[in-house]
PDB file of C-alpha atoms in Angstrom:
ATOM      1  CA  UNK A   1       0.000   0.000   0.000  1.00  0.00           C
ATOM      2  CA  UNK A   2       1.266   3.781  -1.083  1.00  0.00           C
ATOM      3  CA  UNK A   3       0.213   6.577   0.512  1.00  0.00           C
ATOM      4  CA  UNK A   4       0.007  10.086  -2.036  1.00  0.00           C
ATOM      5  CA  UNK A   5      -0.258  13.328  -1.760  1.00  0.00           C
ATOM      6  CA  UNK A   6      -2.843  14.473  -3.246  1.00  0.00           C
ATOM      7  CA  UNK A   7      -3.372  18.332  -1.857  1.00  0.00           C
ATOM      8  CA  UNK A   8      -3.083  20.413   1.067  1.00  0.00           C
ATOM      9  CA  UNK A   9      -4.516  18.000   3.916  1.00  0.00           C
ATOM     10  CA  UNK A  10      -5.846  15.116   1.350  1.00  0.00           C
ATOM     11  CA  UNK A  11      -4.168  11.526   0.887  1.00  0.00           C
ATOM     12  CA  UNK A  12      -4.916   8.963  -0.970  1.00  0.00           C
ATOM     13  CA  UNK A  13      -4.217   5.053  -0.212  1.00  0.00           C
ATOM     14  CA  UNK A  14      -3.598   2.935  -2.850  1.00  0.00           C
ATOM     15  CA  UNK A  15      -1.966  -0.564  -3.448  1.00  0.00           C
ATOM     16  CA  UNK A  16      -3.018  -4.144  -3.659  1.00  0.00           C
ATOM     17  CA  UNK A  17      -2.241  -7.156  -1.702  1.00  0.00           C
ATOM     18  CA  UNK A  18      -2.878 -11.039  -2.068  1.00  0.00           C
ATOM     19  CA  UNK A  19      -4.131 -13.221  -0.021  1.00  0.00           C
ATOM     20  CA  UNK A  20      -2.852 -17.145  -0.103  1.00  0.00           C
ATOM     21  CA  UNK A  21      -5.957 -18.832   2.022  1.00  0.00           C
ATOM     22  CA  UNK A  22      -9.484 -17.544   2.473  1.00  0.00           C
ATOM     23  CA  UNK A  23     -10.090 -15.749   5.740  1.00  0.00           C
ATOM     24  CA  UNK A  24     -12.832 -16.716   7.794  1.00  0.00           C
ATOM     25  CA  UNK A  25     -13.691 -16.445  11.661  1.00  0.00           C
ATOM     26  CA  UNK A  26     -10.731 -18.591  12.573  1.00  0.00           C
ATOM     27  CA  UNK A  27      -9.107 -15.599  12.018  1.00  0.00           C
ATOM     28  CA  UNK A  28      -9.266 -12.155  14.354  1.00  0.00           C
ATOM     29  CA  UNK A  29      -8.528  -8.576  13.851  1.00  0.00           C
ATOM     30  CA  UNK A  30      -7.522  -6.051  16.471  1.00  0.00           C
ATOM     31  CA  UNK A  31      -7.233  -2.794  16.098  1.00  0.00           C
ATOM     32  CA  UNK A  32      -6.197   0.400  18.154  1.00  0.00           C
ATOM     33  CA  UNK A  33      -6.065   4.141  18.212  1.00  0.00           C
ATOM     34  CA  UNK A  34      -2.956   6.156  20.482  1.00  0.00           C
ATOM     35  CA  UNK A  35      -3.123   9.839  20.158  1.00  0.00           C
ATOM     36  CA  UNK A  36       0.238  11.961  19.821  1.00  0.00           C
ATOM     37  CA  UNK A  37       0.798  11.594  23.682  1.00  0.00           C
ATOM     38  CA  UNK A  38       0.485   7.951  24.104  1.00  0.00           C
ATOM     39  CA  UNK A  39      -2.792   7.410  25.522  1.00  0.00           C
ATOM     40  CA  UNK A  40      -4.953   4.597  23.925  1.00  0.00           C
ATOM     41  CA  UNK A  41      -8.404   5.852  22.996  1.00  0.00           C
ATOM     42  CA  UNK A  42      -9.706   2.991  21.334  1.00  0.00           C
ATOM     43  CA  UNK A  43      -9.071  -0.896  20.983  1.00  0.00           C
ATOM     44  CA  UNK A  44     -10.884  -3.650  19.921  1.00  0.00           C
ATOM     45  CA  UNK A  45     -10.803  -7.387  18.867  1.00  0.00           C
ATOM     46  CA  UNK A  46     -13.388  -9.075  16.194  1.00  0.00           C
ATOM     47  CA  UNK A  47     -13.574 -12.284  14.624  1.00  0.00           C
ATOM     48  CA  UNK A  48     -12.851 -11.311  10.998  1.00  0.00           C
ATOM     49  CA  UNK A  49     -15.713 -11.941   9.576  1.00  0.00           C
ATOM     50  CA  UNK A  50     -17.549  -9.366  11.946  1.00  0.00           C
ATOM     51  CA  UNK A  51     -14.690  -7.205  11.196  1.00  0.00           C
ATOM     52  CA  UNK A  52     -15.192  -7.148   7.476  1.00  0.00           C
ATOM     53  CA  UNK A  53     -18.484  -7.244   7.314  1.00  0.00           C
ATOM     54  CA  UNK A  54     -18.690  -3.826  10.227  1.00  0.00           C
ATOM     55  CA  UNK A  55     -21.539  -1.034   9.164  1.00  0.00           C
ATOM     56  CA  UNK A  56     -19.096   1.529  10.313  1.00  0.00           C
ATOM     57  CA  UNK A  57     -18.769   4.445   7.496  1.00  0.00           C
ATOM     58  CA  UNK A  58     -14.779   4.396   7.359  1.00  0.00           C
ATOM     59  CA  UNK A  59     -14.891   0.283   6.744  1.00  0.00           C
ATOM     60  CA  UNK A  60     -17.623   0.956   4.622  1.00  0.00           C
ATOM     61  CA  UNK A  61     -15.678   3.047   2.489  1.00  0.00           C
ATOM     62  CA  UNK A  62     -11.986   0.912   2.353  1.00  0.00           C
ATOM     63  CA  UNK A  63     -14.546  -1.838   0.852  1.00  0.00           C
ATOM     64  CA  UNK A  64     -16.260   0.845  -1.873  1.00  0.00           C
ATOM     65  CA  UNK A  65     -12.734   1.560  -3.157  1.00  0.00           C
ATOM     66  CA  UNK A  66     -11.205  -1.931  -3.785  1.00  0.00           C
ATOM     67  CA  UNK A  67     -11.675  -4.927  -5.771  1.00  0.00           C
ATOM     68  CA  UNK A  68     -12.826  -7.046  -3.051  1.00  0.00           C
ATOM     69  CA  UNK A  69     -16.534  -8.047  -4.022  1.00  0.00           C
ATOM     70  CA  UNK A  70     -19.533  -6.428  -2.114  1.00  0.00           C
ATOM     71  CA  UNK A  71     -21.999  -7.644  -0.032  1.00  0.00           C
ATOM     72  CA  UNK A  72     -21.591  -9.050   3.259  1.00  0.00           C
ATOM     73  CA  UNK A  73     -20.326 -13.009   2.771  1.00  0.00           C
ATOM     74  CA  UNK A  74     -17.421 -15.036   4.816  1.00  0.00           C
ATOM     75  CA  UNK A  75     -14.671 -15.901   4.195  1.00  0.00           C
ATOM     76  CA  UNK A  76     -13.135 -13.617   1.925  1.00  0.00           C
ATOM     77  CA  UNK A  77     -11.685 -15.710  -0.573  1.00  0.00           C
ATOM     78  CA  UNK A  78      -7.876 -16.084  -1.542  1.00  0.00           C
ATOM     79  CA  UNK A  79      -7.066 -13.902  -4.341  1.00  0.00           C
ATOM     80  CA  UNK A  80      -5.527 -10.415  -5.360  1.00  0.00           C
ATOM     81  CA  UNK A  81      -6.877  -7.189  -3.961  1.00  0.00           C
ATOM     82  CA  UNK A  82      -6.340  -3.883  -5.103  1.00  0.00           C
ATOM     83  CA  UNK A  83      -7.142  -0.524  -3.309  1.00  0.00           C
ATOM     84  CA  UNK A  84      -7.830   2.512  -5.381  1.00  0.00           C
ATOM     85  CA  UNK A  85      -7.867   6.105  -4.405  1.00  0.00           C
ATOM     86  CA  UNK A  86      -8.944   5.114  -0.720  1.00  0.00           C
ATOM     87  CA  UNK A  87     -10.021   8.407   1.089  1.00  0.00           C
ATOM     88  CA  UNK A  88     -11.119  10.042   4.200  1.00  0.00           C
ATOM     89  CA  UNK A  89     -12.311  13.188   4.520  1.00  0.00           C
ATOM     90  CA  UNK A  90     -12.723  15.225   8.056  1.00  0.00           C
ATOM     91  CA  UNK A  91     -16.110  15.494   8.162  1.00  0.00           C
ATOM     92  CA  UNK A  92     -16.338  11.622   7.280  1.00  0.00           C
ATOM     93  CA  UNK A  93     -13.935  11.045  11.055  1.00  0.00           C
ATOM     94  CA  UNK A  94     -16.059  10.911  14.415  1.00  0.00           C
ATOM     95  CA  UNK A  95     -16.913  13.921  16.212  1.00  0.00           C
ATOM     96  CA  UNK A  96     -14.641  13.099  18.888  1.00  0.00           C
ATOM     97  CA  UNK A  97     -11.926  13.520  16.378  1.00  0.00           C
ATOM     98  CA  UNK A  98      -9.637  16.724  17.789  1.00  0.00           C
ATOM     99  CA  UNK A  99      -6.544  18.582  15.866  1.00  0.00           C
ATOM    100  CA  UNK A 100      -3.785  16.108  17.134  1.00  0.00           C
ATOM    101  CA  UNK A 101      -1.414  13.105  15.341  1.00  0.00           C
ATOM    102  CA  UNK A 102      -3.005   9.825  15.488  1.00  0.00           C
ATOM    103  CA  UNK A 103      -1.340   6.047  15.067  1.00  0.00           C
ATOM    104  CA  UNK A 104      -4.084   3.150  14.186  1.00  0.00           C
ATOM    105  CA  UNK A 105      -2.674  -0.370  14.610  1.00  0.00           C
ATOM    106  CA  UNK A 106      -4.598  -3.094  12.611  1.00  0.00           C
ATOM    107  CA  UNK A 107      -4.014  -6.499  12.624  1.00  0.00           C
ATOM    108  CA  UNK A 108      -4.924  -9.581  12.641  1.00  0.00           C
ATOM    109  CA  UNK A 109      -4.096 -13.012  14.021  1.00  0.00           C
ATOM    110  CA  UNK A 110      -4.259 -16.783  12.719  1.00  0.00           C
ATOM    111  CA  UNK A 111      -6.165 -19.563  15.427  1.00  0.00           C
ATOM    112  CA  UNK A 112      -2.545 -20.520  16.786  1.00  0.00           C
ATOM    113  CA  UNK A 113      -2.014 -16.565  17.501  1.00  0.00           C
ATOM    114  CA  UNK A 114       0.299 -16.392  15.092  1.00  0.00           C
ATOM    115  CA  UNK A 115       0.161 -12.811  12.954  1.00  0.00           C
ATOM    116  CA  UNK A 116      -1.070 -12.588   9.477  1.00  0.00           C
ATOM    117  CA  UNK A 117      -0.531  -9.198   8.920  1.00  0.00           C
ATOM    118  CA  UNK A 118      -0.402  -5.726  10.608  1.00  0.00           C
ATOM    119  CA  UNK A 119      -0.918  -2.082   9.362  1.00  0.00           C
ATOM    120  CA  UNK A 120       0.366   0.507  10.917  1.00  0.00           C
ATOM    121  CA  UNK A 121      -1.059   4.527   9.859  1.00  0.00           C
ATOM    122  CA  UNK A 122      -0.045   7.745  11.592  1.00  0.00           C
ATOM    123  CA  UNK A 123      -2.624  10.368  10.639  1.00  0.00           C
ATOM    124  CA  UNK A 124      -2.902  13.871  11.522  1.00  0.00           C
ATOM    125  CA  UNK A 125      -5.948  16.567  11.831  1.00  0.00           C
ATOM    126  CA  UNK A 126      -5.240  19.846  11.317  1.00  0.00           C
TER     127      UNK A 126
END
């Protein structure tokens, strides 16, 4: 995944990734949220399907701008992904959502525990 410029306050994520089995339940995500100062405002854990499936606007949206089929279904299967042109916009972020640098930690975790992947994004609001 690339992350451009695309004006003053305005990225864009773009990229594509593969996966090499289908991911299903057996599989979790966790996810977090650390302002500029350390302190943890938000974490969570989901099965993936819940995950991936999640009504939330920003999730919503990742799915909208990449190849991965719509609808809600489980497991997605193994294949290549791309991500095009992948945006948020500040009136799209939660109301909670102050002028401050952000870090989100996704990832997610096989049965055994072992890690799959893991994102890591440092944002800021301005």
């Amino acid at each position: 995944m690339r992350v451009t410029r695309k004006g003053r306050n305005n990225y864009a994520i773009s990229g594509d990734f593969e996966t090499l089995q289908n991911w299903g339940n057996e599989n979790t995500i966790h996810y977090q949220l650390v302002n500029s100062r350390g302190m943890l405002l938000y974490r969570g854990s989901k099965p993936f399907c819940e995950a991936f499936n999640w009504q939330q606007p920003i999730v919503m949206k990742a799915r909208e701008h990449s190849t991965i089929p719509p609808g809600n279904y489980c497991p997605l299967p193994k294949g290549n992904y791309e991500v095009v042109d992948f945006r948020v916009q500040e009136d799209e972020l939660p109301l909670v959502a102050v002028k401050d640098t952000y870090t989100v930690q996704i990832k997610m975790t096989a049965p055994d525990g072992h890690m799959v992947f893991s994102y890591k994004l440092q944002f800021s609001i301005s």
